[in-house]
Short mmCIF file of C-alpha atoms in Angstrom, two decimals:
data_model
loop_
_atom_site.label_atom_id
_atom_site.label_comp_id
_atom_site.label_asym_id
_atom_site.label_seq_id
_atom_site.Cartn_x
_atom_site.Cartn_y
_atom_site.Cartn_z
CA MET A 1 -0.05 -0.05 0.07
CA LYS A 2 2.69 2.46 1.01
CA ASN A 3 4.60 1.94 -2.46
CA LYS A 4 1.42 2.40 -4.35
CA LEU A 5 1.11 5.47 -2.54
CA LEU A 6 4.27 6.81 -3.17
CA LEU A 7 3.83 6.00 -6.99
CA GLN A 8 0.52 8.00 -6.98
CA ILE A 9 2.26 10.93 -5.71
CA GLY A 10 5.33 10.43 -7.80
CA LEU A 11 3.08 10.44 -10.92
CA ILE A 12 0.96 13.43 -9.94
CA ILE A 13 4.13 15.40 -9.46
CA LEU A 14 5.30 14.38 -13.02
CA LEU A 15 1.86 15.64 -14.34
CA CYS A 16 2.18 18.94 -12.43
CA GLY A 17 5.73 19.59 -13.90
CA SER A 18 5.09 18.72 -17.42
CA LEU A 19 1.34 19.67 -18.25
CA ARG A 20 0.82 23.17 -16.89
CA ALA A 21 1.38 24.53 -20.53
CA GLN A 22 -0.85 22.24 -22.14
CA THR A 23 -4.75 22.47 -22.30
CA PHE A 24 -5.36 18.31 -21.43
CA THR A 25 -6.77 18.07 -17.98
CA SER A 26 -9.60 15.87 -17.97
CA SER A 27 -11.42 13.69 -20.35
CA ASN A 28 -14.47 11.64 -20.71
CA LEU A 29 -12.44 8.64 -21.70
CA PRO A 30 -10.37 6.95 -19.17
CA ILE A 31 -6.81 8.32 -18.59
CA ILE A 32 -3.74 6.18 -18.77
CA VAL A 33 -0.54 8.00 -17.09
CA ILE A 34 3.15 6.32 -17.74
CA ASN A 35 6.24 7.41 -16.30
CA THR A 36 9.20 5.51 -17.50
CA ASN A 37 11.58 7.51 -15.12
CA GLY A 38 13.86 8.86 -17.64
CA GLN A 39 14.36 5.52 -19.79
CA SER A 40 13.53 5.54 -23.67
CA ILE A 41 10.77 2.94 -24.62
CA LEU A 42 12.66 0.22 -27.07
CA ASP A 43 11.27 -2.04 -29.46
CA ASP A 44 12.58 -4.84 -27.32
CA PRO A 45 13.08 -5.64 -24.49
CA LYS A 46 10.20 -4.25 -22.53
CA ILE A 47 11.69 -1.31 -19.59
CA THR A 48 10.16 -1.01 -16.33
CA ALA A 49 7.92 1.90 -15.97
CA ASP A 50 4.95 3.32 -13.67
CA MET A 51 1.36 3.27 -14.95
CA GLY A 52 -1.91 4.82 -13.28
CA ILE A 53 -5.14 4.74 -14.59
CA ILE A 54 -8.07 6.92 -13.96
CA ASN A 55 -11.36 5.41 -14.67
CA ASN A 56 -14.59 7.05 -12.67
CA ALA A 57 -17.83 5.94 -12.61
CA PRO A 58 -19.84 6.26 -15.86
CA GLY A 59 -20.94 9.66 -16.19
CA VAL A 60 -18.29 11.24 -13.97
CA ARG A 61 -15.54 13.10 -15.61
CA ASN A 62 -11.97 11.68 -15.49
CA ASN A 63 -9.61 14.47 -14.11
CA LEU A 64 -5.56 14.11 -14.26
CA THR A 65 -5.46 15.11 -10.76
CA ASP A 66 -7.82 12.32 -9.66
CA PRO A 67 -6.39 9.23 -7.77
CA PHE A 68 -5.38 6.34 -9.89
CA ASN A 69 -8.48 4.11 -9.14
CA ASP A 70 -8.24 1.48 -11.72
CA TYR A 71 -4.51 0.59 -11.54
CA VAL A 72 -1.58 1.79 -10.16
CA GLY A 73 1.70 0.06 -10.49
CA LYS A 74 4.83 -1.24 -12.21
CA ILE A 75 4.71 -2.18 -15.94
CA GLY A 76 6.91 -3.59 -18.56
CA ILE A 77 6.64 -1.53 -22.11
CA GLU A 78 8.11 -1.64 -25.22
CA LEU A 79 7.08 -0.41 -28.84
CA ARG A 80 5.25 -3.10 -30.66
CA GLY A 81 3.93 -3.74 -34.40
CA SER A 82 5.80 -3.75 -37.80
CA THR A 83 4.79 -0.83 -40.26
CA SER A 84 3.20 0.91 -37.45
CA GLN A 85 6.33 1.45 -35.48
CA SER A 86 7.20 3.61 -38.43
CA PHE A 87 4.55 6.30 -37.94
CA PRO A 88 5.23 9.33 -35.22
CA LYS A 89 2.33 8.13 -32.89
CA LYS A 90 3.87 4.71 -31.42
CA PRO A 91 1.74 1.63 -30.54
CA TYR A 92 3.11 -0.20 -27.46
CA GLY A 93 2.93 -3.59 -25.62
CA ILE A 94 2.60 -3.36 -21.63
CA GLU A 95 2.81 -6.17 -19.00
CA THR A 96 1.19 -5.64 -15.45
CA ARG A 97 4.03 -6.34 -13.02
CA ASP A 98 4.47 -6.45 -9.53
CA ALA A 99 7.32 -4.75 -7.60
CA LEU A 100 9.83 -7.72 -8.43
CA GLY A 101 9.38 -7.29 -11.93
CA ASN A 102 6.95 -10.51 -12.55
CA GLY A 103 3.94 -10.52 -14.45
CA ILE A 104 0.92 -10.27 -12.56
CA ASP A 105 -2.77 -10.38 -14.12
CA ALA A 106 -4.74 -7.25 -13.60
CA ALA A 107 -8.17 -6.34 -14.98
CA LEU A 108 -7.54 -3.12 -16.68
CA LEU A 109 -10.55 -1.13 -17.19
CA GLY A 110 -12.95 -3.81 -16.24
CA LEU A 111 -11.64 -6.31 -19.12
CA PRO A 112 -10.83 -9.94 -17.82
CA PRO A 113 -7.59 -10.00 -15.79
CA LYS A 114 -4.45 -10.92 -17.64
CA ASP A 115 -0.86 -9.47 -17.66
CA ASP A 116 -0.33 -8.86 -21.42
CA TRP A 117 -1.94 -5.80 -23.10
CA ILE A 118 -2.02 -3.41 -26.17
CA LEU A 119 -2.04 -0.03 -26.31
CA PHE A 120 -3.01 0.63 -29.87
CA ALA A 121 -2.29 4.04 -31.54
CA PRO A 122 -4.69 4.77 -34.50
CA TYR A 123 -2.65 7.04 -36.77
CA ASN A 124 -3.22 6.37 -40.57
CA ASP A 125 -7.16 5.38 -39.61
CA LYS A 126 -8.11 8.83 -38.88
CA SER A 127 -11.82 7.22 -38.18
CA LEU A 128 -9.91 6.06 -35.13
CA MET A 129 -12.16 2.86 -35.19
CA ARG A 130 -11.31 0.46 -37.75
CA ASP A 131 -9.66 -2.27 -35.28
CA ALA A 132 -12.65 -1.67 -32.71
CA LEU A 133 -15.03 -2.22 -35.50
CA ALA A 134 -13.95 -5.26 -36.80
CA TYR A 135 -13.29 -6.77 -33.34
CA HIS A 136 -16.78 -5.65 -32.33
CA LEU A 137 -18.56 -7.54 -35.31
CA GLY A 138 -16.47 -10.73 -34.54
CA ARG A 139 -17.60 -10.63 -31.09
CA THR A 140 -21.28 -10.26 -31.76
CA MET A 141 -20.76 -13.29 -34.59
CA GLY A 142 -20.10 -15.26 -31.34
CA ARG A 143 -16.13 -15.58 -31.71
CA TYR A 144 -13.47 -14.32 -29.51
CA ALA A 145 -11.97 -11.07 -30.52
CA SER A 146 -9.96 -8.77 -28.48
CA ARG A 147 -11.94 -6.19 -26.23
CA ALA A 148 -11.52 -2.87 -26.61
CA LYS A 149 -11.33 0.29 -24.41
CA TYR A 150 -10.86 3.83 -25.41
CA VAL A 151 -8.48 5.85 -23.55
CA GLU A 152 -6.41 9.21 -23.49
CA LEU A 153 -2.40 8.44 -22.84
CA VAL A 154 0.25 10.52 -21.46
CA ILE A 155 3.48 9.30 -21.49
CA ASN A 156 6.27 11.26 -19.07
CA GLY A 157 4.00 14.44 -19.17
CA GLN A 158 3.14 14.60 -22.70
CA TYR A 159 -0.30 14.28 -24.01
CA GLU A 160 -0.60 11.43 -26.78
CA GLY A 161 -3.82 11.26 -27.65
CA ILE A 162 -6.24 8.68 -28.37
CA TYR A 163 -5.33 5.06 -27.60
CA ILE A 164 -7.15 1.83 -27.44
CA LEU A 165 -6.36 -0.41 -24.86
CA PHE A 166 -6.66 -3.99 -26.34
CA GLU A 167 -6.22 -7.77 -24.94
CA LYS A 168 -3.52 -9.17 -26.62
CA ILE A 169 -3.98 -12.75 -28.23
CA LYS A 170 -2.96 -14.99 -25.54
CA ARG A 171 -3.99 -18.60 -24.39
CA ASP A 172 -6.28 -18.20 -21.53
CA LYS A 173 -10.19 -19.07 -20.46
CA SER A 174 -11.35 -15.53 -21.21
CA ARG A 175 -9.17 -15.08 -24.39
CA VAL A 176 -8.18 -18.14 -26.64
CA ASP A 177 -9.54 -21.15 -24.50
CA ILE A 178 -7.11 -23.87 -25.44
CA ALA A 179 -5.30 -26.30 -23.06
CA LYS A 180 -2.02 -25.51 -21.54
CA LEU A 181 0.79 -27.04 -23.19
CA ASP A 182 3.86 -27.79 -21.07
CA PRO A 183 7.51 -28.58 -22.52
CA VAL A 184 7.05 -31.90 -20.84
CA GLU A 185 3.92 -32.68 -22.63
CA ILE A 186 5.21 -34.73 -25.58
CA SER A 187 3.26 -37.83 -26.46
CA GLY A 188 -0.21 -38.91 -26.45
CA ASP A 189 -3.17 -36.64 -25.93
CA ASP A 190 -0.92 -34.11 -24.26
CA LEU A 191 0.77 -33.43 -27.31
CA THR A 192 -2.00 -32.56 -29.22
CA GLY A 193 -2.88 -29.38 -28.08
CA GLY A 194 -3.28 -26.50 -27.56
CA TYR A 195 -1.37 -24.58 -30.23
CA ILE A 196 -1.69 -21.20 -31.55
CA VAL A 197 0.18 -20.38 -34.86
CA LYS A 198 0.42 -17.20 -36.91
CA ILE A 199 0.76 -16.61 -40.70
CA ASP A 200 2.95 -13.74 -40.85
CA LYS A 201 6.21 -12.00 -41.89
CA PRO A 202 9.44 -13.96 -40.46
CA THR A 203 10.32 -10.73 -38.69
CA GLY A 204 6.64 -10.85 -36.79
CA SER A 205 6.39 -12.19 -32.93
CA GLY A 206 7.93 -15.11 -32.08
CA GLY A 207 11.22 -14.12 -33.14
CA GLY A 208 11.15 -15.56 -36.57
CA ASP A 209 10.82 -19.25 -35.17
CA GLY A 210 8.62 -20.96 -37.49
CA TRP A 211 8.48 -22.78 -40.95
CA ASN A 212 7.54 -22.69 -44.55
CA SER A 213 4.23 -24.30 -45.84
CA SER A 214 4.88 -26.96 -48.58
CA PHE A 215 2.20 -25.53 -50.47
CA PRO A 216 3.16 -22.48 -52.50
CA PRO A 217 0.44 -19.87 -52.58
CA THR A 218 -1.35 -19.52 -56.15
CA PHE A 219 -0.56 -16.99 -58.59
CA ARG A 220 2.77 -15.96 -57.12
CA SER A 221 5.37 -14.44 -59.41
CA ASN A 222 8.44 -15.25 -57.96
CA ASN A 223 9.22 -18.07 -55.25
CA GLN A 224 7.01 -16.53 -52.46
CA THR A 225 6.04 -18.88 -49.37
CA ILE A 226 3.59 -19.05 -46.85
CA PHE A 227 5.46 -18.64 -43.44
CA PHE A 228 3.81 -20.05 -40.10
CA LEU A 229 5.41 -18.72 -36.59
CA TYR A 230 5.04 -20.38 -33.24
CA GLU A 231 2.70 -18.36 -30.95
CA TYR A 232 1.79 -20.54 -28.56
CA PRO A 233 4.02 -22.00 -26.81
CA LYS A 234 6.14 -19.40 -27.97
CA SER A 235 9.35 -19.94 -29.66
CA THR A 236 11.39 -20.00 -26.61
CA ASP A 237 9.28 -22.79 -24.66
CA ILE A 238 7.95 -25.11 -27.43
CA VAL A 239 10.14 -28.17 -27.69
CA PHE A 240 10.92 -30.25 -30.76
CA GLN A 241 8.06 -32.88 -30.65
CA GLN A 242 5.63 -29.84 -30.35
CA LYS A 243 7.02 -28.50 -33.29
CA ASN A 244 7.09 -31.58 -35.17
CA TYR A 245 3.30 -32.20 -34.31
CA ILE A 246 1.90 -29.05 -35.12
CA GLN A 247 3.75 -28.94 -38.31
CA ASN A 248 2.58 -32.35 -39.29
CA TYR A 249 -0.81 -31.61 -38.51
CA ILE A 250 -1.17 -28.45 -40.47
CA ASN A 251 0.77 -30.34 -43.55
CA ASN A 252 -1.64 -32.87 -43.38
CA PHE A 253 -4.63 -30.51 -43.58
CA GLU A 254 -2.72 -28.86 -46.57
CA THR A 255 -2.35 -32.18 -48.11
CA ALA A 256 -5.80 -33.22 -47.91
CA LEU A 257 -6.95 -29.91 -49.00
CA LYS A 258 -4.92 -30.00 -52.08
CA GLY A 259 -6.11 -33.76 -52.62
CA THR A 260 -8.27 -35.05 -55.25
CA ASN A 261 -10.91 -36.06 -52.57
CA PHE A 262 -10.65 -32.94 -50.48
CA LYS A 263 -14.42 -32.85 -50.62
CA ASP A 264 -14.88 -36.07 -48.67
CA PRO A 265 -16.65 -34.88 -45.07
CA VAL A 266 -14.87 -37.42 -43.59
CA ASN A 267 -11.48 -38.04 -44.94
CA GLY A 268 -10.87 -34.69 -46.72
CA TYR A 269 -10.09 -31.38 -45.09
CA ALA A 270 -12.90 -31.23 -42.87
CA LYS A 271 -11.04 -33.87 -40.87
CA TYR A 272 -8.79 -31.42 -39.82
CA ILE A 273 -10.38 -27.85 -39.66
CA ASP A 274 -13.45 -26.61 -37.77
CA VAL A 275 -15.45 -25.39 -41.03
CA ASP A 276 -17.82 -23.02 -39.12
CA SER A 277 -14.88 -20.90 -37.83
CA PHE A 278 -13.19 -20.72 -41.54
CA ILE A 279 -16.30 -19.36 -42.64
CA ASP A 280 -17.02 -16.68 -40.14
CA PHE A 281 -13.05 -15.77 -40.64
CA LEU A 282 -13.62 -15.49 -44.30
CA ILE A 283 -16.64 -13.39 -44.08
CA MET A 284 -14.88 -11.08 -41.42
CA ASN A 285 -11.97 -10.28 -43.86
CA GLU A 286 -14.27 -10.13 -46.82
CA VAL A 287 -16.71 -7.67 -44.76
CA SER A 288 -13.65 -5.19 -44.00
CA LYS A 289 -12.05 -5.98 -47.37
CA ASN A 290 -8.82 -6.37 -45.12
CA ALA A 291 -5.79 -5.87 -46.95
CA ASP A 292 -3.44 -8.11 -44.93
CA GLY A 293 -6.70 -10.36 -44.67
CA TYR A 294 -5.40 -14.37 -44.74
CA ARG A 295 -1.97 -13.53 -45.67
CA LEU A 296 -0.41 -11.58 -42.34
CA SER A 297 -1.43 -11.34 -38.94
CA THR A 298 -3.59 -14.54 -39.35
CA TYR A 299 -4.11 -16.59 -36.14
CA LEU A 300 -5.22 -20.10 -36.13
CA TYR A 301 -5.49 -22.38 -33.22
CA LYS A 302 -5.64 -26.03 -32.60
CA LYS A 303 -7.46 -27.86 -29.63
CA LYS A 304 -6.27 -30.90 -27.75
CA ASP A 305 -7.43 -34.21 -29.44
CA SER A 306 -9.81 -34.65 -26.33
CA ASP A 307 -11.58 -31.41 -26.88
CA GLY A 308 -12.50 -31.80 -30.45
CA GLY A 309 -8.96 -31.80 -31.58
CA LYS A 310 -9.46 -29.45 -34.68
CA ILE A 311 -7.93 -26.36 -36.36
CA TYR A 312 -9.79 -23.09 -35.94
CA MET A 313 -9.17 -19.87 -37.70
CA GLY A 314 -8.81 -16.55 -35.40
CA PRO A 315 -8.96 -14.77 -33.65
CA ILE A 316 -9.09 -11.95 -36.17
CA TRP A 317 -6.30 -9.38 -35.57
CA ASP A 318 -5.20 -6.19 -37.23
CA PHE A 319 -7.51 -4.42 -39.48
CA ASN A 320 -6.10 -0.62 -39.64
CA LEU A 321 -5.68 -1.60 -43.41
CA GLY A 322 -9.55 -2.75 -43.66
CA PHE A 323 -12.71 -1.16 -44.44
CA GLY A 324 -11.38 0.86 -47.54
CA ASN A 325 -8.28 2.35 -45.90
CA VAL A 326 -5.65 1.31 -48.59
CA ASN A 327 -4.75 2.67 -52.07
CA TYR A 328 -3.15 -0.37 -53.53
CA CYS A 329 -3.88 -3.55 -55.52
CA THR A 330 -7.56 -2.09 -55.52
CA GLN A 331 -8.03 -2.93 -51.82
CA GLY A 332 -9.95 0.50 -51.42
CA ASN A 333 -12.66 -0.10 -54.06
CA PRO A 334 -15.53 -1.53 -51.99
CA GLU A 335 -16.21 -4.53 -54.87
CA GLY A 336 -13.87 -7.45 -55.35
CA PHE A 337 -12.83 -10.22 -53.03
CA VAL A 338 -9.65 -9.89 -50.86
CA TYR A 339 -9.32 -13.74 -51.17
CA LYS A 340 -8.49 -13.29 -54.74
CA PHE A 341 -5.47 -10.68 -54.09
CA ASN A 342 -2.80 -12.89 -55.50
CA GLU A 343 -4.35 -12.72 -58.96
CA ILE A 344 -4.21 -8.53 -58.75
CA CYS A 345 -0.84 -8.62 -56.70
CA GLY A 346 1.05 -11.71 -57.57
CA ASN A 347 4.52 -9.76 -56.82
CA ASP A 348 3.64 -8.77 -53.46
CA TYR A 349 6.08 -10.61 -51.20
CA TRP A 350 3.21 -11.76 -48.88
CA LEU A 351 0.44 -13.78 -50.62
CA VAL A 352 -2.81 -15.52 -49.66
CA PRO A 353 -2.48 -19.57 -49.07
CA PHE A 354 -4.15 -21.49 -51.58
CA TRP A 355 -6.92 -22.78 -48.99
CA TRP A 356 -9.43 -20.13 -49.72
CA GLU A 357 -9.65 -20.77 -53.15
CA ARG A 358 -9.69 -24.34 -52.98
CA LEU A 359 -12.67 -24.55 -50.07
CA LEU A 360 -15.01 -22.34 -52.13
CA GLN A 361 -14.55 -25.10 -55.00
CA ASP A 362 -16.36 -27.21 -52.47
CA PRO A 363 -20.24 -26.80 -52.94
CA ALA A 364 -20.96 -28.16 -49.48
CA PHE A 365 -18.45 -25.03 -48.05
CA LYS A 366 -20.05 -22.50 -50.46
CA ASN A 367 -23.66 -23.52 -49.25
CA LYS A 368 -22.87 -23.26 -45.66
CA LEU A 369 -21.02 -19.70 -46.57
CA ALA A 370 -23.99 -18.44 -48.28
CA PHE A 371 -26.59 -19.58 -45.51
CA ARG A 372 -24.18 -17.84 -42.68
CA TRP A 373 -24.12 -14.89 -44.58
CA GLN A 374 -27.80 -14.45 -44.90
CA THR A 375 -28.20 -15.39 -41.18
CA LEU A 376 -25.59 -12.56 -40.29
CA ARG A 377 -27.04 -10.09 -42.86
CA ALA A 378 -30.45 -10.32 -41.08
CA GLY A 379 -29.00 -9.42 -37.98
CA THR A 380 -25.35 -8.95 -36.62
CA LEU A 381 -24.44 -7.78 -40.24
CA LYS A 382 -27.65 -5.66 -40.75
CA THR A 383 -26.33 -2.56 -42.35
CA SER A 384 -28.25 -0.42 -40.23
CA THR A 385 -26.88 -2.20 -37.21
CA VAL A 386 -23.21 -1.85 -38.07
CA LEU A 387 -23.58 1.88 -38.89
CA THR A 388 -25.16 2.29 -35.46
CA TYR A 389 -22.29 0.90 -33.73
CA ILE A 390 -19.88 3.15 -35.90
CA ASP A 391 -21.83 6.29 -34.82
CA SER A 392 -21.92 5.25 -31.13
CA VAL A 393 -18.16 5.03 -31.20
CA ALA A 394 -17.94 8.36 -33.03
CA THR A 395 -20.45 10.07 -30.52
CA VAL A 396 -18.15 9.05 -27.52
CA LEU A 397 -14.86 10.57 -29.49
CA ASN A 398 -16.87 13.64 -30.86
CA VAL A 399 -17.55 14.79 -27.22
CA GLU A 400 -13.73 16.24 -26.93
CA SER A 401 -11.16 13.70 -27.65
CA GLN A 402 -10.85 13.48 -31.21
CA GLN A 403 -10.27 17.16 -31.29
CA ARG A 404 -7.27 16.85 -29.07
CA ASN A 405 -6.17 13.82 -30.73
CA PHE A 406 -5.84 15.70 -34.05
CA GLN A 407 -4.46 18.46 -32.38
CA ARG A 408 -1.56 16.37 -31.15
CA TRP A 409 -1.21 14.40 -34.58
CA PRO A 410 -2.35 16.68 -37.28
CA VAL A 411 -3.00 14.04 -39.83
CA LEU A 412 -6.59 14.94 -41.13
CA GLY A 413 -6.42 16.49 -44.79
CA GLN A 414 -3.25 15.00 -45.53
CA TYR A 415 -1.89 11.85 -46.83
CA GLU A 416 -0.91 8.99 -44.37
CA TRP A 417 0.09 5.72 -45.89
CA PRO A 418 -1.68 3.99 -47.42
CA ASN A 419 -4.86 6.27 -47.37
CA TYR A 420 -7.52 5.77 -49.97
CA PHE A 421 -9.75 8.58 -48.96
CA ILE A 422 -8.51 11.72 -47.13
CA GLY A 423 -11.14 13.67 -45.23
CA ALA A 424 -10.68 17.07 -43.98
CA THR A 425 -12.42 16.58 -40.49
CA PHE A 426 -13.19 13.32 -38.40
CA GLN A 427 -16.75 13.51 -39.02
CA GLU A 428 -15.79 13.43 -42.89
CA GLU A 429 -13.73 10.25 -42.24
CA VAL A 430 -16.71 8.71 -40.16
CA ASN A 431 -19.07 9.36 -43.04
CA TRP A 432 -16.97 7.81 -45.24
CA LEU A 433 -16.37 5.13 -43.71
CA LYS A 434 -20.13 4.39 -43.08
CA ASN A 435 -20.76 5.02 -47.04
CA TRP A 436 -17.90 2.37 -47.56
CA VAL A 437 -19.38 -0.15 -45.45
CA THR A 438 -22.75 0.34 -47.03
CA GLU A 439 -21.44 -0.44 -50.32
CA ARG A 440 -19.43 -3.25 -49.48
CA MET A 441 -22.28 -5.02 -47.75
CA ASN A 442 -24.50 -4.40 -50.82
CA TRP A 443 -21.71 -5.65 -53.48
CA LEU A 444 -21.28 -8.89 -51.10
CA ASP A 445 -24.84 -9.39 -51.27
#
């Protein structure tokens, strides 16, 4: 208790000394305050810092001078992301820690407790909501997707704008609900799960440890391959037998999918995957026309055999290049399929696996997809329902926080890679997003 009180006092002194000349003193959003104690935040490793969160009751304003009532304590913090690190507004990964530097679970802003979190920095997405929108839609479809809380962030006395606190994709009952897999579990049912794998650049999380698919992408112009990264167990924990198992399982799935009997409901691809999860994953990437869809930041997980044992697609991740925010490879146009990316941009180094075109050659898969789409369009993905959510987010941000954010980061009215549309105001960006979503849904129908 004494340490927390001292930390609270220290963070308040930092704010008083640094924010006198700035206009940010309070918010309708929760406020996160971080003090790195003079250290620079690196890509890796995490540095130890102090963090406090002010989150008063609903309808009660959050003031910088209020006590830290949601969290006050140590964190580890680092830069995160790939391309996003190059933007002036930096995204961060944080780990809640005890005084000794060990990770401790914390229920930040009412979210289920865990120690790993993301402070996402919307920068080139000037609607400030493409990722939050995608994850919201994913959850309403009955799939786990990272829960989101909008905040305003102060680091070392400097106002940094609107951020979104996201759950990091992790194995956990409240996140990716698969069995724990320890290094000693190398045989029998224990060996069969759970696993989380990611299709991404080798420079992604996991230190680049993974393997190349034996099946090249279609329409490749060079020698592009599909790369799988070990996400859970992480590369420093996974042992040879576990690597061998998950590689073989995915290879067996790909072999079955590529084979002449791939449509066989017993011995074809359906033997290895949860088909419904693949359908929902396809729908989300097509609704958003996610430029990275299927080929980057693409997660899949496998359950233990005693829990069904199949591969599930997801959780969905990284949609800031979705919903018409991209000016290359026709991805800003509300027409066209993302799974056909390779036909348009076969010279891109990161291509879509052959899976999706092949799955759509199976009438049973197409019929299930059509039925699911029609069901969702009558409810969760009804255009008016989606637009209502967009308006609800815009209303909260329009109270005041978006104005401060764009004063800190004056990107409105100017091109930021890879913008397709450039709005002069936040509301123009929101209106354009709504129009794009409407046109996209109509085209997909």
